[in-house]
JSON list of C-alpha atoms in Angstrom, two decimals:
[
{"chain": "A", "resi": 1, "resn": "UNK", "atom": "CA", "xyz": [14.49, 6.51, -6.96]},
{"chain": "A", "resi": 2, "resn": "UNK", "atom": "CA", "xyz": [11.64, 4.62, -5.27]},
{"chain": "A", "resi": 3, "resn": "UNK", "atom": "CA", "xyz": [10.25, 3.08, -8.42]},
{"chain": "A", "resi": 4, "resn": "UNK", "atom": "CA", "xyz": [9.73, -0.49, -9.46]},
{"chain": "A", "resi": 5, "resn": "UNK", "atom": "CA", "xyz": [9.38, -0.52, -13.22]},
{"chain": "A", "resi": 6, "resn": "UNK", "atom": "CA", "xyz": [7.54, -3.26, -15.07]},
{"chain": "A", "resi": 7, "resn": "UNK", "atom": "CA", "xyz": [7.37, -3.87, -18.79]},
{"chain": "A", "resi": 8, "resn": "UNK", "atom": "CA", "xyz": [5.26, -4.28, -20.76]},
{"chain": "A", "resi": 9, "resn": "UNK", "atom": "CA", "xyz": [2.19, -2.59, -19.25]},
{"chain": "A", "resi": 10, "resn": "UNK", "atom": "CA", "xyz": [-0.15, -4.71, -21.34]},
{"chain": "A", "resi": 11, "resn": "UNK", "atom": "CA", "xyz": [0.39, -8.06, -23.05]},
{"chain": "A", "resi": 12, "resn": "UNK", "atom": "CA", "xyz": [-1.89, -10.19, -25.16]},
{"chain": "A", "resi": 13, "resn": "UNK", "atom": "CA", "xyz": [-0.57, -13.64, -25.97]},
{"chain": "A", "resi": 14, "resn": "UNK", "atom": "CA", "xyz": [-1.82, -16.85, -27.50]},
{"chain": "A", "resi": 15, "resn": "UNK", "atom": "CA", "xyz": [-1.73, -20.14, -25.68]},
{"chain": "A", "resi": 16, "resn": "UNK", "atom": "CA", "xyz": [1.21, -21.34, -27.78]},
{"chain": "A", "resi": 17, "resn": "UNK", "atom": "CA", "xyz": [3.30, -18.19, -27.38]},
{"chain": "A", "resi": 18, "resn": "UNK", "atom": "CA", "xyz": [6.38, -17.62, -25.24]},
{"chain": "A", "resi": 19, "resn": "UNK", "atom": "CA", "xyz": [6.72, -14.20, -23.66]},
{"chain": "A", "resi": 20, "resn": "UNK", "atom": "CA", "xyz": [8.54, -12.59, -20.75]},
{"chain": "A", "resi": 21, "resn": "UNK", "atom": "CA", "xyz": [7.60, -10.00, -18.17]},
{"chain": "A", "resi": 22, "resn": "UNK", "atom": "CA", "xyz": [10.35, -7.75, -16.86]},
{"chain": "A", "resi": 23, "resn": "UNK", "atom": "CA", "xyz": [10.81, -5.93, -13.59]},
{"chain": "A", "resi": 24, "resn": "UNK", "atom": "CA", "xyz": [13.57, -3.54, -12.54]},
{"chain": "A", "resi": 25, "resn": "UNK", "atom": "CA", "xyz": [14.42, -1.65, -9.35]},
{"chain": "A", "resi": 26, "resn": "UNK", "atom": "CA", "xyz": [17.39, 0.49, -8.38]},
{"chain": "A", "resi": 27, "resn": "UNK", "atom": "CA", "xyz": [16.71, 0.91, -4.67]},
{"chain": "A", "resi": 28, "resn": "UNK", "atom": "CA", "xyz": [19.30, -1.67, -3.64]},
{"chain": "A", "resi": 29, "resn": "UNK", "atom": "CA", "xyz": [16.55, -4.03, -2.51]},
{"chain": "A", "resi": 30, "resn": "UNK", "atom": "CA", "xyz": [17.63, -7.64, -2.18]},
{"chain": "A", "resi": 31, "resn": "UNK", "atom": "CA", "xyz": [14.18, -9.25, -2.09]},
{"chain": "A", "resi": 32, "resn": "UNK", "atom": "CA", "xyz": [11.97, -9.30, -5.17]},
{"chain": "A", "resi": 33, "resn": "UNK", "atom": "CA", "xyz": [8.54, -10.80, -5.65]},
{"chain": "A", "resi": 34, "resn": "UNK", "atom": "CA", "xyz": [6.03, -11.80, -8.29]},
{"chain": "A", "resi": 35, "resn": "UNK", "atom": "CA", "xyz": [2.34, -11.56, -7.45]},
{"chain": "A", "resi": 36, "resn": "UNK", "atom": "CA", "xyz": [-0.72, -12.45, -9.49]},
{"chain": "A", "resi": 37, "resn": "UNK", "atom": "CA", "xyz": [-3.90, -10.43, -9.02]},
{"chain": "A", "resi": 38, "resn": "UNK", "atom": "CA", "xyz": [-7.27, -11.35, -10.46]},
{"chain": "A", "resi": 39, "resn": "UNK", "atom": "CA", "xyz": [-10.04, -8.77, -10.67]},
{"chain": "A", "resi": 40, "resn": "UNK", "atom": "CA", "xyz": [-11.55, -7.82, -7.30]},
{"chain": "A", "resi": 41, "resn": "UNK", "atom": "CA", "xyz": [-9.13, -10.14, -5.46]},
{"chain": "A", "resi": 42, "resn": "UNK", "atom": "CA", "xyz": [-6.03, -9.50, -3.36]},
{"chain": "A", "resi": 43, "resn": "UNK", "atom": "CA", "xyz": [-2.55, -10.07, -4.79]},
{"chain": "A", "resi": 44, "resn": "UNK", "atom": "CA", "xyz": [-1.43, -13.70, -4.49]},
{"chain": "A", "resi": 45, "resn": "UNK", "atom": "CA", "xyz": [2.24, -14.43, -3.95]},
{"chain": "A", "resi": 46, "resn": "UNK", "atom": "CA", "xyz": [3.85, -16.54, -6.69]},
{"chain": "A", "resi": 47, "resn": "UNK", "atom": "CA", "xyz": [7.63, -16.33, -6.17]},
{"chain": "A", "resi": 48, "resn": "UNK", "atom": "CA", "xyz": [10.15, -14.70, -3.85]},
{"chain": "A", "resi": 49, "resn": "UNK", "atom": "CA", "xyz": [13.80, -14.11, -4.66]},
{"chain": "A", "resi": 50, "resn": "UNK", "atom": "CA", "xyz": [16.16, -13.24, -1.85]},
{"chain": "A", "resi": 51, "resn": "UNK", "atom": "CA", "xyz": [19.71, -12.23, -2.77]},
{"chain": "A", "resi": 52, "resn": "UNK", "atom": "CA", "xyz": [19.07, -13.48, -6.32]},
{"chain": "A", "resi": 53, "resn": "UNK", "atom": "CA", "xyz": [18.12, -16.95, -5.12]},
{"chain": "A", "resi": 54, "resn": "UNK", "atom": "CA", "xyz": [14.64, -18.42, -5.38]},
{"chain": "A", "resi": 55, "resn": "UNK", "atom": "CA", "xyz": [13.37, -18.63, -1.80]},
{"chain": "A", "resi": 56, "resn": "UNK", "atom": "CA", "xyz": [9.67, -19.29, -2.26]},
{"chain": "A", "resi": 57, "resn": "UNK", "atom": "CA", "xyz": [7.68, -20.94, -5.03]},
{"chain": "A", "resi": 58, "resn": "UNK", "atom": "CA", "xyz": [4.03, -21.02, -4.02]},
{"chain": "A", "resi": 59, "resn": "UNK", "atom": "CA", "xyz": [3.32, -24.18, -6.02]},
{"chain": "A", "resi": 60, "resn": "UNK", "atom": "CA", "xyz": [3.12, -22.19, -9.23]},
{"chain": "A", "resi": 61, "resn": "UNK", "atom": "CA", "xyz": [2.63, -24.23, -12.45]},
{"chain": "A", "resi": 62, "resn": "UNK", "atom": "CA", "xyz": [5.81, -24.75, -14.46]},
{"chain": "A", "resi": 63, "resn": "UNK", "atom": "CA", "xyz": [4.40, -22.71, -17.36]},
{"chain": "A", "resi": 64, "resn": "UNK", "atom": "CA", "xyz": [5.55, -19.74, -15.23]},
{"chain": "A", "resi": 65, "resn": "UNK", "atom": "CA", "xyz": [9.33, -19.62, -14.91]},
{"chain": "A", "resi": 66, "resn": "UNK", "atom": "CA", "xyz": [11.01, -16.88, -12.86]},
{"chain": "A", "resi": 67, "resn": "UNK", "atom": "CA", "xyz": [14.54, -15.64, -13.32]},
{"chain": "A", "resi": 68, "resn": "UNK", "atom": "CA", "xyz": [16.67, -13.18, -11.38]},
{"chain": "A", "resi": 69, "resn": "UNK", "atom": "CA", "xyz": [19.69, -12.27, -13.57]},
{"chain": "A", "resi": 70, "resn": "UNK", "atom": "CA", "xyz": [21.03, -9.76, -11.02]},
{"chain": "A", "resi": 71, "resn": "UNK", "atom": "CA", "xyz": [19.99, -7.86, -7.93]},
{"chain": "A", "resi": 72, "resn": "UNK", "atom": "CA", "xyz": [18.09, -5.23, -9.94]},
{"chain": "A", "resi": 73, "resn": "UNK", "atom": "CA", "xyz": [16.22, -7.38, -12.42]},
{"chain": "A", "resi": 74, "resn": "UNK", "atom": "CA", "xyz": [13.47, -9.95, -12.18]},
{"chain": "A", "resi": 75, "resn": "UNK", "atom": "CA", "xyz": [11.88, -11.74, -15.12]},
{"chain": "A", "resi": 76, "resn": "UNK", "atom": "CA", "xyz": [8.87, -13.99, -15.44]},
{"chain": "A", "resi": 77, "resn": "UNK", "atom": "CA", "xyz": [8.96, -16.26, -18.47]},
{"chain": "A", "resi": 78, "resn": "UNK", "atom": "CA", "xyz": [5.60, -17.42, -19.77]},
{"chain": "A", "resi": 79, "resn": "UNK", "atom": "CA", "xyz": [4.96, -20.46, -21.93]},
{"chain": "A", "resi": 80, "resn": "UNK", "atom": "CA", "xyz": [1.81, -22.37, -22.92]},
{"chain": "A", "resi": 81, "resn": "UNK", "atom": "CA", "xyz": [-0.44, -20.30, -20.70]},
{"chain": "A", "resi": 82, "resn": "UNK", "atom": "CA", "xyz": [-4.16, -20.86, -20.27]},
{"chain": "A", "resi": 83, "resn": "UNK", "atom": "CA", "xyz": [-6.95, -18.25, -20.51]},
{"chain": "A", "resi": 84, "resn": "UNK", "atom": "CA", "xyz": [-7.41, -18.50, -16.73]},
{"chain": "A", "resi": 85, "resn": "UNK", "atom": "CA", "xyz": [-3.88, -17.14, -16.34]},
{"chain": "A", "resi": 86, "resn": "UNK", "atom": "CA", "xyz": [-5.14, -13.76, -17.54]},
{"chain": "A", "resi": 87, "resn": "UNK", "atom": "CA", "xyz": [-4.55, -11.35, -14.67]},
{"chain": "A", "resi": 88, "resn": "UNK", "atom": "CA", "xyz": [-2.52, -8.39, -13.45]},
{"chain": "A", "resi": 89, "resn": "UNK", "atom": "CA", "xyz": [1.03, -9.51, -12.67]},
{"chain": "A", "resi": 90, "resn": "UNK", "atom": "CA", "xyz": [2.71, -7.37, -10.06]},
{"chain": "A", "resi": 91, "resn": "UNK", "atom": "CA", "xyz": [6.38, -7.21, -9.24]},
{"chain": "A", "resi": 92, "resn": "UNK", "atom": "CA", "xyz": [7.50, -5.91, -5.86]},
{"chain": "A", "resi": 93, "resn": "UNK", "atom": "CA", "xyz": [10.73, -5.40, -3.99]},
{"chain": "A", "resi": 94, "resn": "UNK", "atom": "CA", "xyz": [11.75, -4.84, -0.39]},
{"chain": "A", "resi": 95, "resn": "UNK", "atom": "CA", "xyz": [14.93, -4.31, 1.57]},
{"chain": "A", "resi": 96, "resn": "UNK", "atom": "CA", "xyz": [15.19, -7.96, 2.47]},
{"chain": "A", "resi": 97, "resn": "UNK", "atom": "CA", "xyz": [17.87, -7.64, 5.11]},
{"chain": "A", "resi": 98, "resn": "UNK", "atom": "CA", "xyz": [16.26, -9.20, 8.13]},
{"chain": "A", "resi": 99, "resn": "UNK", "atom": "CA", "xyz": [13.81, -6.36, 8.63]},
{"chain": "A", "resi": 100, "resn": "UNK", "atom": "CA", "xyz": [10.18, -5.90, 7.83]},
{"chain": "A", "resi": 101, "resn": "UNK", "atom": "CA", "xyz": [10.23, -2.95, 5.52]},
{"chain": "A", "resi": 102, "resn": "UNK", "atom": "CA", "xyz": [7.88, -1.57, 2.96]},
{"chain": "A", "resi": 103, "resn": "UNK", "atom": "CA", "xyz": [7.30, -3.56, -0.20]},
{"chain": "A", "resi": 104, "resn": "UNK", "atom": "CA", "xyz": [7.23, -1.33, -3.27]},
{"chain": "A", "resi": 105, "resn": "UNK", "atom": "CA", "xyz": [5.00, -2.50, -6.10]},
{"chain": "A", "resi": 106, "resn": "UNK", "atom": "CA", "xyz": [5.41, -1.92, -9.80]},
{"chain": "A", "resi": 107, "resn": "UNK", "atom": "CA", "xyz": [2.47, -0.76, -11.93]},
{"chain": "A", "resi": 108, "resn": "UNK", "atom": "CA", "xyz": [1.91, -4.28, -13.12]},
{"chain": "A", "resi": 109, "resn": "UNK", "atom": "CA", "xyz": [1.54, -6.04, -16.44]},
{"chain": "A", "resi": 110, "resn": "UNK", "atom": "CA", "xyz": [-2.02, -6.72, -17.48]},
{"chain": "A", "resi": 111, "resn": "UNK", "atom": "CA", "xyz": [-1.85, -10.07, -19.24]},
{"chain": "A", "resi": 112, "resn": "UNK", "atom": "CA", "xyz": [-4.57, -11.45, -21.47]},
{"chain": "A", "resi": 113, "resn": "UNK", "atom": "CA", "xyz": [-4.26, -15.02, -22.77]},
{"chain": "A", "resi": 114, "resn": "UNK", "atom": "CA", "xyz": [-6.36, -15.73, -25.85]},
{"chain": "B", "resi": 1, "resn": "UNK", "atom": "CA", "xyz": [0.23, -20.69, 7.03]},
{"chain": "B", "resi": 2, "resn": "UNK", "atom": "CA", "xyz": [-1.09, -17.23, 7.77]},
{"chain": "B", "resi": 3, "resn": "UNK", "atom": "CA", "xyz": [-4.76, -16.42, 7.13]},
{"chain": "B", "resi": 4, "resn": "UNK", "atom": "CA", "xyz": [-5.99, -12.83, 7.13]},
{"chain": "B", "resi": 5, "resn": "UNK", "atom": "CA", "xyz": [-9.69, -12.01, 7.25]},
{"chain": "B", "resi": 6, "resn": "UNK", "atom": "CA", "xyz": [-10.94, -8.52, 6.42]},
{"chain": "B", "resi": 7, "resn": "UNK", "atom": "CA", "xyz": [-14.31, -6.83, 6.98]},
{"chain": "B", "resi": 8, "resn": "UNK", "atom": "CA", "xyz": [-16.36, -5.28, 5.58]},
{"chain": "B", "resi": 9, "resn": "UNK", "atom": "CA", "xyz": [-15.97, -6.15, 1.91]},
{"chain": "B", "resi": 10, "resn": "UNK", "atom": "CA", "xyz": [-17.66, -2.89, 0.89]},
{"chain": "B", "resi": 11, "resn": "UNK", "atom": "CA", "xyz": [-18.11, 0.34, 2.80]},
{"chain": "B", "resi": 12, "resn": "UNK", "atom": "CA", "xyz": [-19.94, 3.51, 1.79]},
{"chain": "B", "resi": 13, "resn": "UNK", "atom": "CA", "xyz": [-19.57, 6.67, 3.85]},
{"chain": "B", "resi": 14, "resn": "UNK", "atom": "CA", "xyz": [-20.54, 10.29, 3.42]},
{"chain": "B", "resi": 15, "resn": "UNK", "atom": "CA", "xyz": [-17.74, 12.73, 2.80]},
{"chain": "B", "resi": 16, "resn": "UNK", "atom": "CA", "xyz": [-16.38, 13.95, 6.12]},
{"chain": "B", "resi": 17, "resn": "UNK", "atom": "CA", "xyz": [-17.43, 10.86, 8.04]},
{"chain": "B", "resi": 18, "resn": "UNK", "atom": "CA", "xyz": [-15.03, 8.26, 9.42]},
{"chain": "B", "resi": 19, "resn": "UNK", "atom": "CA", "xyz": [-14.36, 4.81, 7.97]},
{"chain": "B", "resi": 20, "resn": "UNK", "atom": "CA", "xyz": [-13.14, 1.77, 9.87]},
{"chain": "B", "resi": 21, "resn": "UNK", "atom": "CA", "xyz": [-11.84, -1.45, 8.35]},
{"chain": "B", "resi": 22, "resn": "UNK", "atom": "CA", "xyz": [-11.04, -4.47, 10.52]},
{"chain": "B", "resi": 23, "resn": "UNK", "atom": "CA", "xyz": [-8.71, -7.42, 10.02]},
{"chain": "B", "resi": 24, "resn": "UNK", "atom": "CA", "xyz": [-7.83, -10.53, 11.96]},
{"chain": "B", "resi": 25, "resn": "UNK", "atom": "CA", "xyz": [-4.82, -12.76, 11.49]},
{"chain": "B", "resi": 26, "resn": "UNK", "atom": "CA", "xyz": [-4.12, -16.31, 12.54]},
{"chain": "B", "resi": 27, "resn": "UNK", "atom": "CA", "xyz": [-0.35, -16.69, 12.92]},
{"chain": "B", "resi": 28, "resn": "UNK", "atom": "CA", "xyz": [0.96, -15.30, 16.20]},
{"chain": "B", "resi": 29, "resn": "UNK", "atom": "CA", "xyz": [4.44, -15.12, 14.61]},
{"chain": "B", "resi": 30, "resn": "UNK", "atom": "CA", "xyz": [3.31, -12.32, 12.27]},
{"chain": "B", "resi": 31, "resn": "UNK", "atom": "CA", "xyz": [4.85, -9.08, 13.39]},
{"chain": "B", "resi": 32, "resn": "UNK", "atom": "CA", "xyz": [4.42, -6.58, 10.56]},
{"chain": "B", "resi": 33, "resn": "UNK", "atom": "CA", "xyz": [1.06, -5.28, 9.37]},
{"chain": "B", "resi": 34, "resn": "UNK", "atom": "CA", "xyz": [0.94, -3.00, 6.33]},
{"chain": "B", "resi": 35, "resn": "UNK", "atom": "CA", "xyz": [-2.15, -1.43, 4.78]},
{"chain": "B", "resi": 36, "resn": "UNK", "atom": "CA", "xyz": [-2.32, -0.87, 1.04]},
{"chain": "B", "resi": 37, "resn": "UNK", "atom": "CA", "xyz": [-4.60, 1.35, -1.02]},
{"chain": "B", "resi": 38, "resn": "UNK", "atom": "CA", "xyz": [-5.27, 0.29, -4.58]},
{"chain": "B", "resi": 39, "resn": "UNK", "atom": "CA", "xyz": [-7.09, 2.56, -6.99]},
{"chain": "B", "resi": 40, "resn": "UNK", "atom": "CA", "xyz": [-8.74, 1.04, -10.04]},
{"chain": "B", "resi": 41, "resn": "UNK", "atom": "CA", "xyz": [-6.12, -0.15, -12.52]},
{"chain": "B", "resi": 42, "resn": "UNK", "atom": "CA", "xyz": [-3.21, 0.97, -10.37]},
{"chain": "B", "resi": 43, "resn": "UNK", "atom": "CA", "xyz": [-0.62, -0.61, -8.13]},
{"chain": "B", "resi": 44, "resn": "UNK", "atom": "CA", "xyz": [-1.11, -1.23, -4.41]},
{"chain": "B", "resi": 45, "resn": "UNK", "atom": "CA", "xyz": [0.49, 1.59, -2.44]},
{"chain": "B", "resi": 46, "resn": "UNK", "atom": "CA", "xyz": [1.43, 1.48, 1.20]},
{"chain": "B", "resi": 47, "resn": "UNK", "atom": "CA", "xyz": [-0.52, 4.01, 3.23]},
{"chain": "B", "resi": 48, "resn": "UNK", "atom": "CA", "xyz": [0.49, 3.04, 6.76]},
{"chain": "B", "resi": 49, "resn": "UNK", "atom": "CA", "xyz": [2.08, 0.12, 8.58]},
{"chain": "B", "resi": 50, "resn": "UNK", "atom": "CA", "xyz": [2.50, -1.03, 12.15]},
{"chain": "B", "resi": 51, "resn": "UNK", "atom": "CA", "xyz": [4.88, -3.40, 13.87]},
{"chain": "B", "resi": 52, "resn": "UNK", "atom": "CA", "xyz": [3.97, -5.76, 16.66]},
{"chain": "B", "resi": 53, "resn": "UNK", "atom": "CA", "xyz": [5.80, -3.75, 19.32]},
{"chain": "B", "resi": 54, "resn": "UNK", "atom": "CA", "xyz": [3.45, -0.80, 18.76]},
{"chain": "B", "resi": 55, "resn": "UNK", "atom": "CA", "xyz": [-0.24, -0.58, 19.64]},
{"chain": "B", "resi": 56, "resn": "UNK", "atom": "CA", "xyz": [-1.23, 2.42, 17.59]},
{"chain": "B", "resi": 57, "resn": "UNK", "atom": "CA", "xyz": [0.17, 4.60, 14.84]},
{"chain": "B", "resi": 58, "resn": "UNK", "atom": "CA", "xyz": [-1.24, 7.73, 13.26]},
{"chain": "B", "resi": 59, "resn": "UNK", "atom": "CA", "xyz": [-0.43, 9.67, 10.10]},
{"chain": "B", "resi": 60, "resn": "UNK", "atom": "CA", "xyz": [-2.65, 12.71, 9.56]},
{"chain": "B", "resi": 61, "resn": "UNK", "atom": "CA", "xyz": [-6.16, 11.38, 8.84]},
{"chain": "B", "resi": 62, "resn": "UNK", "atom": "CA", "xyz": [-5.14, 7.73, 8.93]},
{"chain": "B", "resi": 63, "resn": "UNK", "atom": "CA", "xyz": [-4.54, 5.61, 12.01]},
{"chain": "B", "resi": 64, "resn": "UNK", "atom": "CA", "xyz": [-3.97, 1.93, 12.64]},
{"chain": "B", "resi": 65, "resn": "UNK", "atom": "CA", "xyz": [-4.44, 0.02, 15.87]},
{"chain": "B", "resi": 66, "resn": "UNK", "atom": "CA", "xyz": [-3.12, -3.43, 16.73]},
{"chain": "B", "resi": 67, "resn": "UNK", "atom": "CA", "xyz": [-4.28, -5.85, 19.41]},
{"chain": "B", "resi": 68, "resn": "UNK", "atom": "CA", "xyz": [-1.73, -8.69, 19.48]},
{"chain": "B", "resi": 69, "resn": "UNK", "atom": "CA", "xyz": [-3.62, -10.67, 22.09]},
{"chain": "B", "resi": 70, "resn": "UNK", "atom": "CA", "xyz": [-6.77, -10.76, 20.03]},
{"chain": "B", "resi": 71, "resn": "UNK", "atom": "CA", "xyz": [-4.83, -10.92, 16.76]},
{"chain": "B", "resi": 72, "resn": "UNK", "atom": "CA", "xyz": [-6.70, -8.09, 15.15]},
{"chain": "B", "resi": 73, "resn": "UNK", "atom": "CA", "xyz": [-5.83, -4.73, 13.68]},
{"chain": "B", "resi": 74, "resn": "UNK", "atom": "CA", "xyz": [-7.88, -1.91, 12.26]},
{"chain": "B", "resi": 75, "resn": "UNK", "atom": "CA", "xyz": [-7.57, 1.02, 9.88]},
{"chain": "B", "resi": 76, "resn": "UNK", "atom": "CA", "xyz": [-9.30, 4.26, 10.76]},
{"chain": "B", "resi": 77, "resn": "UNK", "atom": "CA", "xyz": [-9.76, 7.06, 8.23]},
{"chain": "B", "resi": 78, "resn": "UNK", "atom": "CA", "xyz": [-11.19, 10.32, 9.56]},
{"chain": "B", "resi": 79, "resn": "UNK", "atom": "CA", "xyz": [-12.67, 13.22, 7.60]},
{"chain": "B", "resi": 80, "resn": "UNK", "atom": "CA", "xyz": [-13.00, 11.07, 4.50]},
{"chain": "B", "resi": 81, "resn": "UNK", "atom": "CA", "xyz": [-12.66, 12.66, 1.08]},
{"chain": "B", "resi": 82, "resn": "UNK", "atom": "CA", "xyz": [-13.79, 11.44, -2.36]},
{"chain": "B", "resi": 83, "resn": "UNK", "atom": "CA", "xyz": [-10.16, 10.69, -3.25]},
{"chain": "B", "resi": 84, "resn": "UNK", "atom": "CA", "xyz": [-10.09, 8.14, -0.44]},
{"chain": "B", "resi": 85, "resn": "UNK", "atom": "CA", "xyz": [-12.36, 5.95, -2.59]},
{"chain": "B", "resi": 86, "resn": "UNK", "atom": "CA", "xyz": [-10.39, 2.82, -3.47]},
{"chain": "B", "resi": 87, "resn": "UNK", "atom": "CA", "xyz": [-9.86, -0.79, -2.42]},
{"chain": "B", "resi": 88, "resn": "UNK", "atom": "CA", "xyz": [-7.95, -1.17, 0.82]},
{"chain": "B", "resi": 89, "resn": "UNK", "atom": "CA", "xyz": [-6.01, -4.32, 1.70]},
{"chain": "B", "resi": 90, "resn": "UNK", "atom": "CA", "xyz": [-4.68, -5.22, 5.08]},
{"chain": "B", "resi": 91, "resn": "UNK", "atom": "CA", "xyz": [-1.77, -7.63, 5.23]},
{"chain": "B", "resi": 92, "resn": "UNK", "atom": "CA", "xyz": [0.35, -9.57, 7.69]},
{"chain": "B", "resi": 93, "resn": "UNK", "atom": "CA", "xyz": [3.88, -10.84, 7.45]},
{"chain": "B", "resi": 94, "resn": "UNK", "atom": "CA", "xyz": [6.72, -12.30, 9.47]},
{"chain": "B", "resi": 95, "resn": "UNK", "atom": "CA", "xyz": [10.12, -10.69, 9.68]},
{"chain": "B", "resi": 96, "resn": "UNK", "atom": "CA", "xyz": [13.01, -12.32, 7.97]},
{"chain": "B", "resi": 97, "resn": "UNK", "atom": "CA", "xyz": [15.27, -11.70, 5.03]},
{"chain": "B", "resi": 98, "resn": "UNK", "atom": "CA", "xyz": [12.17, -11.18, 2.94]},
{"chain": "B", "resi": 99, "resn": "UNK", "atom": "CA", "xyz": [8.48, -10.75, 3.54]},
{"chain": "B", "resi": 100, "resn": "UNK", "atom": "CA", "xyz": [5.95, -13.45, 2.85]},
{"chain": "B", "resi": 101, "resn": "UNK", "atom": "CA", "xyz": [3.01, -11.09, 2.90]},
{"chain": "B", "resi": 102, "resn": "UNK", "atom": "CA", "xyz": [-0.50, -12.47, 3.22]},
{"chain": "B", "resi": 103, "resn": "UNK", "atom": "CA", "xyz": [-3.20, -10.07, 2.10]},
{"chain": "B", "resi": 104, "resn": "UNK", "atom": "CA", "xyz": [-6.73, -9.72, 3.38]},
{"chain": "B", "resi": 105, "resn": "UNK", "atom": "CA", "xyz": [-9.61, -9.99, 0.92]},
{"chain": "B", "resi": 106, "resn": "UNK", "atom": "CA", "xyz": [-9.96, -6.23, 0.48]},
{"chain": "B", "resi": 107, "resn": "UNK", "atom": "CA", "xyz": [-12.49, -3.53, 1.31]},
{"chain": "B", "resi": 108, "resn": "UNK", "atom": "CA", "xyz": [-13.97, -1.36, -1.41]},
{"chain": "B", "resi": 109, "resn": "UNK", "atom": "CA", "xyz": [-14.45, 2.07, 0.15]},
{"chain": "B", "resi": 110, "resn": "UNK", "atom": "CA", "xyz": [-16.77, 4.55, -1.52]},
{"chain": "B", "resi": 111, "resn": "UNK", "atom": "CA", "xyz": [-16.85, 8.11, -0.21]},
{"chain": "B", "resi": 112, "resn": "UNK", "atom": "CA", "xyz": [-20.02, 9.85, -1.33]},
{"chain": "B", "resi": 113, "resn": "UNK", "atom": "CA", "xyz": [-19.62, 13.61, -1.91]}
]
């Protein structure tokens, strides 16, 4: 199984809503990532979890709150978002054991904030 | 931090011709250089990667070269096909327990049948 699965595929939310994005992998990877991708731009790193601990927060606003309940799951909790937060949110995972190995991306959640 | 520049931003080639995309990086500590292909509305997918202890790597019609001294690396696609049309991102990262991958700005490749 070389899949990273993200749900939902599409999400429309109001600025006062609270929602969560979910990501799951069963490849035994110990590093998991959230990226944000705007149209015609490269993915931008938001958070990195290594062995279920938050290792990198790229100065992301607190309205985005990551969570790693276990080694297979990664969540991104959303609250009070702004229309400019509309983007494709990509989850990725990699082996994360001191080697540079391939990062596998999920299909992404296309988020629209209205 | 790392900065990756990528050129050109758009590239149109005739089917069967070759395409070359070039990237430069700034951090000499970077030692892993993946290339991703992203079709419209889909996820980035790794097409080839190279590590800093290797100067060139080839996989069928795709090859990547790395010049550590000059801090640049290139993607070469030969015998291009319409299905090669996509956005290509180069990236650079530093080894560790996880990858902090910095992406280039992307190249939109159009292969004209």
